[in-house]
Amino acid sequence: GDTLSGIAARMLGSAARWRDLWQWNRATVANPNAVSVGQVLMLREGLAPPAATPTTPTPANDGPRTTPATPQHGPAGDEGMAPGGKLAVGTTSLERALAELYNTKGKLISAEAARLGMEPEVGGAVMYVESGGSGFRNGAMVIRFEAHIFQQFTGKWVSVQHTGNQADEYAAFERAKALDPEAAHDSISMGAAQIMGFNAERIGYGNAMEMYANFVAGEKSQLVGMFEFIRTSTALTRAARTKDWPTFARLYNGAGYAANAYDKKLASAYGAFKNVMASVRSQG
């Protein structure tokens, strides 16, 4: 169940460095998605791995992972996202949460929205409804393991309880990785926008494991991925531009969106974000 991205996260400080790890070991690792049990990897170019040192033991596959081995940010992962200048403010709890979202990520959200010809409030609303405004929780990227997707890919069932506790999601993810690492990554939604791993190629990655490695490095990659996911669907882009919430919800979240009032939540977050943006403009 181990992966190059997981090893890179533990030994090199960033899962995004899986490419370096693969490059240094191309002679023995033909496929970056498959490393063998007992295989010895070089951790720097031309150098053998150091002697093993005690580490925190990996939780058993049938138990919860209390501290997922994923970094919160890469070395320069999330620089340049904040707009600077006047700070947004809000008068309700929802507006205050969206003001914090704008104050920390508004520059990137505005730039990506402009690229697609849509209002930045739409992008901010999607991110807030999907993840509450943050792609990380307690130092680990927010994920959701979808057992039915994994079963479609592999014919195997890995049970999961969606309790709202990320430890439960990671526990199921680890059990799935032990069975089929590639399908396990395909079967999780990731980060701030909760994009499914099987959409990796659609948003510019070679596979879901590469997408995962980039997403755990910081929220910037997650947000760019969200806008790219929207851009690659004409209907989704049109719905975002026109604020057609039911259509957007169906295309982004699936046919069962109404059961969770996804379209209504988007409309509410959008309206609150409009008030927040108005507070910024009123400050001159």
PDB file of C-alpha atoms in Angstrom:
ATOM      1  CA  GLY A   1       0.000   0.000   0.000  1.00  0.00           C
ATOM      2  CA  ASP A   2       2.940   2.399   0.020  1.00  0.00           C
ATOM      3  CA  THR A   3       3.359   5.028  -2.705  1.00  0.00           C
ATOM      4  CA  LEU A   4       6.108   7.300  -3.959  1.00  0.00           C
ATOM      5  CA  SER A   5       4.084  10.344  -2.881  1.00  0.00           C
ATOM      6  CA  GLY A   6       3.651   8.920   0.611  1.00  0.00           C
ATOM      7  CA  ILE A   7       7.356   8.112   0.916  1.00  0.00           C
ATOM      8  CA  ALA A   8       8.272  11.579  -0.379  1.00  0.00           C
ATOM      9  CA  ALA A   9       5.964  13.177   2.196  1.00  0.00           C
ATOM     10  CA  ARG A  10       7.609  11.267   5.057  1.00  0.00           C
ATOM     11  CA  MET A  11      11.232  11.362   3.953  1.00  0.00           C
ATOM     12  CA  LEU A  12      11.558  14.496   1.789  1.00  0.00           C
ATOM     13  CA  GLY A  13       8.997  16.766   3.449  1.00  0.00           C
ATOM     14  CA  SER A  14       6.575  17.083   0.530  1.00  0.00           C
ATOM     15  CA  ALA A  15       4.470  14.554  -1.348  1.00  0.00           C
ATOM     16  CA  ALA A  16       4.912  16.729  -4.454  1.00  0.00           C
ATOM     17  CA  ARG A  17       8.545  15.557  -4.595  1.00  0.00           C
ATOM     18  CA  TRP A  18       7.490  12.082  -5.723  1.00  0.00           C
ATOM     19  CA  ARG A  19       8.806  13.045  -9.165  1.00  0.00           C
ATOM     20  CA  ASP A  20      12.314  13.539  -7.747  1.00  0.00           C
ATOM     21  CA  LEU A  21      12.080  10.204  -5.979  1.00  0.00           C
ATOM     22  CA  TRP A  22      10.990   8.507  -9.180  1.00  0.00           C
ATOM     23  CA  GLN A  23      13.708  10.194 -11.259  1.00  0.00           C
ATOM     24  CA  TRP A  24      16.419   9.001  -8.876  1.00  0.00           C
ATOM     25  CA  ASN A  25      15.071   5.436  -9.021  1.00  0.00           C
ATOM     26  CA  ARG A  26      13.998   5.091 -12.653  1.00  0.00           C
ATOM     27  CA  ALA A  27      16.393   2.164 -13.115  1.00  0.00           C
ATOM     28  CA  THR A  28      14.422   0.027 -10.657  1.00  0.00           C
ATOM     29  CA  VAL A  29      10.977   1.704 -10.656  1.00  0.00           C
ATOM     30  CA  ALA A  30       9.533   1.538 -14.147  1.00  0.00           C
ATOM     31  CA  ASN A  31       6.007   2.514 -13.085  1.00  0.00           C
ATOM     32  CA  PRO A  32       5.680   5.352 -10.519  1.00  0.00           C
ATOM     33  CA  ASN A  33       2.313   3.940  -9.480  1.00  0.00           C
ATOM     34  CA  ALA A  34       3.810   0.605  -8.419  1.00  0.00           C
ATOM     35  CA  VAL A  35       6.587   0.072  -5.879  1.00  0.00           C
ATOM     36  CA  SER A  36       7.407  -3.397  -4.619  1.00  0.00           C
ATOM     37  CA  VAL A  37       7.471  -4.704  -1.077  1.00  0.00           C
ATOM     38  CA  GLY A  38      11.054  -4.693   0.200  1.00  0.00           C
ATOM     39  CA  GLN A  39      12.281  -2.453  -2.620  1.00  0.00           C
ATOM     40  CA  VAL A  40      15.213  -0.175  -1.717  1.00  0.00           C
ATOM     41  CA  LEU A  41      14.912   3.438  -2.894  1.00  0.00           C
ATOM     42  CA  MET A  42      17.556   6.123  -3.184  1.00  0.00           C
ATOM     43  CA  LEU A  43      16.535   9.326  -1.389  1.00  0.00           C
ATOM     44  CA  ARG A  44      18.996  11.562  -3.186  1.00  0.00           C
ATOM     45  CA  GLU A  45      20.630  11.337  -6.565  1.00  0.00           C
ATOM     46  CA  GLY A  46      23.633   9.044  -6.339  1.00  0.00           C
ATOM     47  CA  LEU A  47      23.186   8.271  -2.626  1.00  0.00           C
ATOM     48  CA  ALA A  48      21.869   5.144  -0.956  1.00  0.00           C
ATOM     49  CA  PRO A  49      19.048   5.450   1.585  1.00  0.00           C
ATOM     50  CA  PRO A  50      20.128   6.306   5.138  1.00  0.00           C
ATOM     51  CA  ALA A  51      19.845   3.757   7.915  1.00  0.00           C
ATOM     52  CA  ALA A  52      16.319   3.342   9.199  1.00  0.00           C
ATOM     53  CA  THR A  53      15.327   5.574  12.094  1.00  0.00           C
ATOM     54  CA  PRO A  54      12.378   5.163  14.467  1.00  0.00           C
ATOM     55  CA  THR A  55       9.212   6.754  13.147  1.00  0.00           C
ATOM     56  CA  THR A  56       5.612   6.957  14.214  1.00  0.00           C
ATOM     57  CA  PRO A  57       4.131   3.545  13.403  1.00  0.00           C
ATOM     58  CA  THR A  58       1.614   3.393  10.595  1.00  0.00           C
ATOM     59  CA  PRO A  59      -1.856   2.598  11.956  1.00  0.00           C
ATOM     60  CA  ALA A  60      -3.311  -0.784  11.066  1.00  0.00           C
ATOM     61  CA  ASN A  61      -5.456  -0.850   7.969  1.00  0.00           C
ATOM     62  CA  ASP A  62      -8.553  -1.676  10.014  1.00  0.00           C
ATOM     63  CA  GLY A  63      -8.088   1.216  12.468  1.00  0.00           C
ATOM     64  CA  PRO A  64      -8.473   4.993  12.216  1.00  0.00           C
ATOM     65  CA  ARG A  65      -5.538   7.117  11.110  1.00  0.00           C
ATOM     66  CA  THR A  66      -5.242   9.798  13.765  1.00  0.00           C
ATOM     67  CA  THR A  67      -2.393  11.663  12.089  1.00  0.00           C
ATOM     68  CA  PRO A  68      -2.486  11.255   8.282  1.00  0.00           C
ATOM     69  CA  ALA A  69       0.999  11.539   6.792  1.00  0.00           C
ATOM     70  CA  THR A  70       0.239  14.484   4.526  1.00  0.00           C
ATOM     71  CA  PRO A  71       1.797  17.960   4.842  1.00  0.00           C
ATOM     72  CA  GLN A  72      -0.431  20.996   5.165  1.00  0.00           C
ATOM     73  CA  HIS A  73       1.548  23.142   2.769  1.00  0.00           C
ATOM     74  CA  GLY A  74       4.506  22.808   0.447  1.00  0.00           C
ATOM     75  CA  PRO A  75       7.582  25.038   0.783  1.00  0.00           C
ATOM     76  CA  ALA A  76       5.993  27.790  -1.282  1.00  0.00           C
ATOM     77  CA  GLY A  77       2.628  26.153  -1.706  1.00  0.00           C
ATOM     78  CA  ASP A  78       0.180  28.939  -1.087  1.00  0.00           C
ATOM     79  CA  GLU A  79       2.041  32.187  -1.646  1.00  0.00           C
ATOM     80  CA  GLY A  80       0.350  34.962  -3.595  1.00  0.00           C
ATOM     81  CA  MET A  81      -3.232  33.931  -2.888  1.00  0.00           C
ATOM     82  CA  ALA A  82      -4.248  36.805  -0.597  1.00  0.00           C
ATOM     83  CA  PRO A  83      -5.470  40.019  -2.247  1.00  0.00           C
ATOM     84  CA  GLY A  84      -3.760  42.430   0.138  1.00  0.00           C
ATOM     85  CA  GLY A  85      -5.109  45.928   0.734  1.00  0.00           C
ATOM     86  CA  LYS A  86      -8.436  46.411   2.475  1.00  0.00           C
ATOM     87  CA  LEU A  87      -9.770  43.482   4.474  1.00  0.00           C
ATOM     88  CA  ALA A  88     -13.238  42.111   3.847  1.00  0.00           C
ATOM     89  CA  VAL A  89     -15.645  42.010   6.772  1.00  0.00           C
ATOM     90  CA  GLY A  90     -18.970  40.328   7.412  1.00  0.00           C
ATOM     91  CA  THR A  91     -21.916  40.811   9.724  1.00  0.00           C
ATOM     92  CA  THR A  92     -23.235  37.227   9.900  1.00  0.00           C
ATOM     93  CA  SER A  93     -21.357  34.008  10.668  1.00  0.00           C
ATOM     94  CA  LEU A  94     -21.566  32.976   7.006  1.00  0.00           C
ATOM     95  CA  GLU A  95     -20.319  36.358   5.811  1.00  0.00           C
ATOM     96  CA  ARG A  96     -17.464  36.309   8.317  1.00  0.00           C
ATOM     97  CA  ALA A  97     -16.394  32.871   7.085  1.00  0.00           C
ATOM     98  CA  LEU A  98     -16.491  34.069   3.482  1.00  0.00           C
ATOM     99  CA  ALA A  99     -14.618  37.242   4.418  1.00  0.00           C
ATOM    100  CA  GLU A 100     -11.839  35.051   5.798  1.00  0.00           C
ATOM    101  CA  LEU A 101     -11.900  33.077   2.558  1.00  0.00           C
ATOM    102  CA  TYR A 102     -11.517  36.271   0.534  1.00  0.00           C
ATOM    103  CA  ASN A 103      -8.803  37.705   2.791  1.00  0.00           C
ATOM    104  CA  THR A 104      -6.654  34.585   2.433  1.00  0.00           C
ATOM    105  CA  LYS A 105      -7.412  33.422  -1.116  1.00  0.00           C
ATOM    106  CA  GLY A 106      -9.247  36.252  -2.864  1.00  0.00           C
ATOM    107  CA  LYS A 107      -6.470  37.204  -5.273  1.00  0.00           C
ATOM    108  CA  LEU A 108      -6.247  33.729  -6.783  1.00  0.00           C
ATOM    109  CA  ILE A 109     -10.026  33.242  -6.801  1.00  0.00           C
ATOM    110  CA  SER A 110     -10.511  36.556  -8.628  1.00  0.00           C
ATOM    111  CA  ALA A 111      -7.796  35.814 -11.180  1.00  0.00           C
ATOM    112  CA  GLU A 112      -9.094  32.331 -11.971  1.00  0.00           C
ATOM    113  CA  ALA A 113     -12.693  33.542 -12.159  1.00  0.00           C
ATOM    114  CA  ALA A 114     -11.679  36.283 -14.598  1.00  0.00           C
ATOM    115  CA  ARG A 115      -9.989  33.660 -16.762  1.00  0.00           C
ATOM    116  CA  LEU A 116     -13.340  31.871 -17.068  1.00  0.00           C
ATOM    117  CA  GLY A 117     -15.472  35.009 -17.407  1.00  0.00           C
ATOM    118  CA  MET A 118     -17.385  34.373 -14.195  1.00  0.00           C
ATOM    119  CA  GLU A 119     -17.847  36.271 -10.941  1.00  0.00           C
ATOM    120  CA  PRO A 120     -15.314  35.477  -8.206  1.00  0.00           C
ATOM    121  CA  GLU A 121     -18.225  35.131  -5.767  1.00  0.00           C
ATOM    122  CA  VAL A 122     -19.276  31.986  -7.635  1.00  0.00           C
ATOM    123  CA  GLY A 123     -15.881  30.366  -7.180  1.00  0.00           C
ATOM    124  CA  GLY A 124     -15.782  31.341  -3.530  1.00  0.00           C
ATOM    125  CA  ALA A 125     -19.275  29.951  -2.971  1.00  0.00           C
ATOM    126  CA  VAL A 126     -18.354  26.588  -4.509  1.00  0.00           C
ATOM    127  CA  MET A 127     -15.247  26.288  -2.351  1.00  0.00           C
ATOM    128  CA  TYR A 128     -17.123  27.229   0.815  1.00  0.00           C
ATOM    129  CA  VAL A 129     -19.997  24.805   0.237  1.00  0.00           C
ATOM    130  CA  GLU A 130     -17.626  21.965  -0.648  1.00  0.00           C
ATOM    131  CA  SER A 131     -15.125  22.309   2.185  1.00  0.00           C
ATOM    132  CA  GLY A 132     -16.101  25.170   4.493  1.00  0.00           C
ATOM    133  CA  GLY A 133     -13.390  27.323   2.969  1.00  0.00           C
ATOM    134  CA  SER A 134     -10.319  25.214   3.689  1.00  0.00           C
ATOM    135  CA  GLY A 135      -8.733  22.298   1.878  1.00  0.00           C
ATOM    136  CA  PHE A 136      -6.978  21.107   5.044  1.00  0.00           C
ATOM    137  CA  ARG A 137      -8.102  20.014   8.483  1.00  0.00           C
ATOM    138  CA  ASN A 138      -5.727  19.359  11.368  1.00  0.00           C
ATOM    139  CA  GLY A 139      -2.785  19.408   8.987  1.00  0.00           C
ATOM    140  CA  ALA A 140      -4.183  16.910   6.481  1.00  0.00           C
ATOM    141  CA  MET A 141      -5.905  17.476   3.164  1.00  0.00           C
ATOM    142  CA  VAL A 142      -9.672  17.048   3.379  1.00  0.00           C
ATOM    143  CA  ILE A 143     -10.792  13.912   1.548  1.00  0.00           C
ATOM    144  CA  ARG A 144     -13.920  11.790   1.203  1.00  0.00           C
ATOM    145  CA  PHE A 145     -13.605   8.137   0.268  1.00  0.00           C
ATOM    146  CA  GLU A 146     -16.388   6.885  -2.011  1.00  0.00           C
ATOM    147  CA  ALA A 147     -16.748   3.140  -1.522  1.00  0.00           C
ATOM    148  CA  HIS A 148     -19.112   2.685  -4.478  1.00  0.00           C
ATOM    149  CA  ILE A 149     -16.589   4.268  -6.851  1.00  0.00           C
ATOM    150  CA  PHE A 150     -13.833   1.966  -5.587  1.00  0.00           C
ATOM    151  CA  GLN A 151     -16.142  -0.998  -6.089  1.00  0.00           C
ATOM    152  CA  GLN A 152     -16.841   0.081  -9.664  1.00  0.00           C
ATOM    153  CA  PHE A 153     -13.106   0.172 -10.399  1.00  0.00           C
ATOM    154  CA  THR A 154     -12.064  -2.999  -8.575  1.00  0.00           C
ATOM    155  CA  GLY A 155     -15.133  -5.088  -7.742  1.00  0.00           C
ATOM    156  CA  LYS A 156     -14.074  -4.874  -4.082  1.00  0.00           C
ATOM    157  CA  TRP A 157     -15.908  -3.167  -1.238  1.00  0.00           C
ATOM    158  CA  VAL A 158     -14.181  -1.107   1.444  1.00  0.00           C
ATOM    159  CA  SER A 159     -16.615   0.081   4.090  1.00  0.00           C
ATOM    160  CA  VAL A 160     -16.541   3.667   5.317  1.00  0.00           C
ATOM    161  CA  GLN A 161     -18.555   5.661   7.811  1.00  0.00           C
ATOM    162  CA  HIS A 162     -18.975   9.301   6.763  1.00  0.00           C
ATOM    163  CA  THR A 163     -19.016  10.661  10.304  1.00  0.00           C
ATOM    164  CA  GLY A 164     -17.464  14.026   9.495  1.00  0.00           C
ATOM    165  CA  ASN A 165     -14.245  12.813  11.107  1.00  0.00           C
ATOM    166  CA  GLN A 166     -11.340  12.805   8.675  1.00  0.00           C
ATOM    167  CA  ALA A 167      -9.725   9.922  10.549  1.00  0.00           C
ATOM    168  CA  ASP A 168     -12.551   7.682   9.319  1.00  0.00           C
ATOM    169  CA  GLU A 169     -12.085   8.804   5.711  1.00  0.00           C
ATOM    170  CA  TYR A 170      -8.322   8.207   5.861  1.00  0.00           C
ATOM    171  CA  ALA A 171      -8.791   4.817   7.495  1.00  0.00           C
ATOM    172  CA  ALA A 172     -10.945   3.672   4.564  1.00  0.00           C
ATOM    173  CA  PHE A 173      -8.546   5.259   2.072  1.00  0.00           C
ATOM    174  CA  GLU A 174      -5.620   3.347   3.591  1.00  0.00           C
ATOM    175  CA  ARG A 175      -7.494   0.057   3.435  1.00  0.00           C
ATOM    176  CA  ALA A 176      -8.324   0.725  -0.221  1.00  0.00           C
ATOM    177  CA  LYS A 177      -4.702   1.618  -1.016  1.00  0.00           C
ATOM    178  CA  ALA A 178      -3.620  -1.738   0.368  1.00  0.00           C
ATOM    179  CA  LEU A 179      -5.870  -3.408  -2.223  1.00  0.00           C
ATOM    180  CA  ASP A 180      -5.317  -1.126  -5.219  1.00  0.00           C
ATOM    181  CA  PRO A 181      -3.418   2.165  -4.756  1.00  0.00           C
ATOM    182  CA  GLU A 182      -4.381   3.653  -8.107  1.00  0.00           C
ATOM    183  CA  ALA A 183      -8.094   2.879  -7.749  1.00  0.00           C
ATOM    184  CA  ALA A 184      -8.015   4.160  -4.159  1.00  0.00           C
ATOM    185  CA  HIS A 185      -6.765   7.554  -5.331  1.00  0.00           C
ATOM    186  CA  ASP A 186      -9.362   7.561  -8.098  1.00  0.00           C
ATOM    187  CA  SER A 187     -12.049   7.017  -5.454  1.00  0.00           C
ATOM    188  CA  ILE A 188     -11.495  10.004  -3.168  1.00  0.00           C
ATOM    189  CA  SER A 189     -12.639  13.578  -3.494  1.00  0.00           C
ATOM    190  CA  MET A 190      -9.830  15.932  -2.611  1.00  0.00           C
ATOM    191  CA  GLY A 191      -9.208  19.300  -1.059  1.00  0.00           C
ATOM    192  CA  ALA A 192     -10.958  22.637  -1.130  1.00  0.00           C
ATOM    193  CA  ALA A 193     -13.191  21.816  -4.099  1.00  0.00           C
ATOM    194  CA  GLN A 194     -13.610  18.078  -3.420  1.00  0.00           C
ATOM    195  CA  ILE A 195     -12.740  17.000  -6.953  1.00  0.00           C
ATOM    196  CA  MET A 196     -12.788  13.239  -7.472  1.00  0.00           C
ATOM    197  CA  GLY A 197      -9.495  11.593  -8.305  1.00  0.00           C
ATOM    198  CA  PHE A 198     -10.878   9.975 -11.453  1.00  0.00           C
ATOM    199  CA  ASN A 199     -11.068  13.502 -12.918  1.00  0.00           C
ATOM    200  CA  ALA A 200      -7.275  13.878 -12.761  1.00  0.00           C
ATOM    201  CA  GLU A 201      -6.683  13.798 -16.508  1.00  0.00           C
ATOM    202  CA  ARG A 202      -9.526  16.253 -17.083  1.00  0.00           C
ATOM    203  CA  ILE A 203      -7.763  18.899 -14.977  1.00  0.00           C
ATOM    204  CA  GLY A 204      -4.304  18.300 -16.392  1.00  0.00           C
ATOM    205  CA  TYR A 205      -2.717  15.503 -14.342  1.00  0.00           C
ATOM    206  CA  GLY A 206      -1.404  12.190 -15.567  1.00  0.00           C
ATOM    207  CA  ASN A 207      -3.344  10.235 -12.961  1.00  0.00           C
ATOM    208  CA  ALA A 208      -5.035  10.572  -9.575  1.00  0.00           C
ATOM    209  CA  MET A 209      -1.847   9.833  -7.658  1.00  0.00           C
ATOM    210  CA  GLU A 210      -0.111  12.760  -9.331  1.00  0.00           C
ATOM    211  CA  MET A 211      -3.144  14.943  -8.594  1.00  0.00           C
ATOM    212  CA  TYR A 212      -3.062  13.861  -4.946  1.00  0.00           C
ATOM    213  CA  ALA A 213       0.642  14.676  -4.649  1.00  0.00           C
ATOM    214  CA  ASN A 214       0.048  18.198  -5.957  1.00  0.00           C
ATOM    215  CA  PHE A 215      -3.094  18.816  -3.938  1.00  0.00           C
ATOM    216  CA  VAL A 216      -1.470  17.880  -0.616  1.00  0.00           C
ATOM    217  CA  ALA A 217       1.232  20.474  -1.317  1.00  0.00           C
ATOM    218  CA  GLY A 218      -1.186  23.389  -0.863  1.00  0.00           C
ATOM    219  CA  GLU A 219      -4.540  24.953  -1.597  1.00  0.00           C
ATOM    220  CA  LYS A 220      -3.306  26.853  -4.636  1.00  0.00           C
ATOM    221  CA  SER A 221      -3.230  23.663  -6.719  1.00  0.00           C
ATOM    222  CA  GLN A 222      -6.641  22.702  -5.373  1.00  0.00           C
ATOM    223  CA  LEU A 223      -8.252  25.999  -6.376  1.00  0.00           C
ATOM    224  CA  VAL A 224      -6.672  26.030  -9.821  1.00  0.00           C
ATOM    225  CA  GLY A 225      -7.956  22.479 -10.239  1.00  0.00           C
ATOM    226  CA  MET A 226     -11.473  23.573  -9.311  1.00  0.00           C
ATOM    227  CA  PHE A 227     -11.569  26.278 -11.958  1.00  0.00           C
ATOM    228  CA  GLU A 228     -10.029  23.952 -14.521  1.00  0.00           C
ATOM    229  CA  PHE A 229     -12.737  21.391 -13.776  1.00  0.00           C
ATOM    230  CA  ILE A 230     -15.357  24.070 -14.471  1.00  0.00           C
ATOM    231  CA  ARG A 231     -13.559  25.332 -17.592  1.00  0.00           C
ATOM    232  CA  THR A 232     -13.441  21.894 -19.203  1.00  0.00           C
ATOM    233  CA  SER A 233     -17.249  21.669 -19.305  1.00  0.00           C
ATOM    234  CA  THR A 234     -19.089  24.141 -21.542  1.00  0.00           C
ATOM    235  CA  ALA A 235     -22.359  23.530 -19.699  1.00  0.00           C
ATOM    236  CA  LEU A 236     -20.747  23.908 -16.274  1.00  0.00           C
ATOM    237  CA  THR A 237     -19.009  27.120 -17.307  1.00  0.00           C
ATOM    238  CA  ARG A 238     -22.277  28.502 -18.663  1.00  0.00           C
ATOM    239  CA  ALA A 239     -24.107  27.622 -15.446  1.00  0.00           C
ATOM    240  CA  ALA A 240     -21.374  29.314 -13.395  1.00  0.00           C
ATOM    241  CA  ARG A 241     -21.565  32.480 -15.486  1.00  0.00           C
ATOM    242  CA  THR A 242     -25.356  32.701 -15.335  1.00  0.00           C
ATOM    243  CA  LYS A 243     -25.682  31.519 -11.712  1.00  0.00           C
ATOM    244  CA  ASP A 244     -27.940  28.667 -12.791  1.00  0.00           C
ATOM    245  CA  TRP A 245     -27.561  26.911  -9.444  1.00  0.00           C
ATOM    246  CA  PRO A 246     -29.615  23.750 -10.108  1.00  0.00           C
ATOM    247  CA  THR A 247     -27.730  23.044 -13.341  1.00  0.00           C
ATOM    248  CA  PHE A 248     -24.374  23.831 -11.756  1.00  0.00           C
ATOM    249  CA  ALA A 249     -25.198  21.630  -8.759  1.00  0.00           C
ATOM    250  CA  ARG A 250     -26.238  18.713 -10.962  1.00  0.00           C
ATOM    251  CA  LEU A 251     -23.125  18.891 -13.135  1.00  0.00           C
ATOM    252  CA  TYR A 252     -20.690  19.479 -10.292  1.00  0.00           C
ATOM    253  CA  ASN A 253     -22.172  17.405  -7.473  1.00  0.00           C
ATOM    254  CA  GLY A 254     -24.259  14.768  -9.239  1.00  0.00           C
ATOM    255  CA  ALA A 255     -27.901  13.991  -9.862  1.00  0.00           C
ATOM    256  CA  GLY A 256     -28.675  13.673  -6.153  1.00  0.00           C
ATOM    257  CA  TYR A 257     -27.742  17.276  -5.379  1.00  0.00           C
ATOM    258  CA  ALA A 258     -31.287  18.247  -4.357  1.00  0.00           C
ATOM    259  CA  ALA A 259     -31.299  15.849  -1.423  1.00  0.00           C
ATOM    260  CA  ASN A 260     -28.608  17.965   0.214  1.00  0.00           C
ATOM    261  CA  ALA A 261     -30.019  21.278  -1.058  1.00  0.00           C
ATOM    262  CA  TYR A 262     -26.682  21.842  -2.773  1.00  0.00           C
ATOM    263  CA  ASP A 263     -28.098  24.422  -5.172  1.00  0.00           C
ATOM    264  CA  LYS A 264     -29.710  26.399  -2.341  1.00  0.00           C
ATOM    265  CA  LYS A 265     -26.496  26.346  -0.322  1.00  0.00           C
ATOM    266  CA  LEU A 266     -24.594  27.679  -3.341  1.00  0.00           C
ATOM    267  CA  ALA A 267     -27.108  30.486  -3.822  1.00  0.00           C
ATOM    268  CA  SER A 268     -26.904  31.411  -0.138  1.00  0.00           C
ATOM    269  CA  ALA A 269     -23.097  31.423  -0.089  1.00  0.00           C
ATOM    270  CA  TYR A 270     -23.010  33.455  -3.306  1.00  0.00           C
ATOM    271  CA  GLY A 271     -25.318  36.114  -1.841  1.00  0.00           C
ATOM    272  CA  ALA A 272     -23.262  36.333   1.343  1.00  0.00           C
ATOM    273  CA  PHE A 273     -20.051  36.615  -0.666  1.00  0.00           C
ATOM    274  CA  LYS A 274     -21.577  39.468  -2.675  1.00  0.00           C
ATOM    275  CA  ASN A 275     -22.137  41.343   0.592  1.00  0.00           C
ATOM    276  CA  VAL A 276     -18.563  40.650   1.637  1.00  0.00           C
ATOM    277  CA  MET A 277     -17.184  41.971  -1.664  1.00  0.00           C
ATOM    278  CA  ALA A 278     -19.386  45.035  -1.316  1.00  0.00           C
ATOM    279  CA  SER A 279     -17.758  45.710   2.063  1.00  0.00           C
ATOM    280  CA  VAL A 280     -14.347  45.729   0.391  1.00  0.00           C
ATOM    281  CA  ARG A 281     -15.427  48.103  -2.365  1.00  0.00           C
ATOM    282  CA  SER A 282     -17.097  50.454   0.099  1.00  0.00           C
ATOM    283  CA  GLN A 283     -13.741  51.002   1.800  1.00  0.00           C
ATOM    284  CA  GLY A 284     -12.443  52.624  -1.341  1.00  0.00           C
TER     285      GLY A 284
END
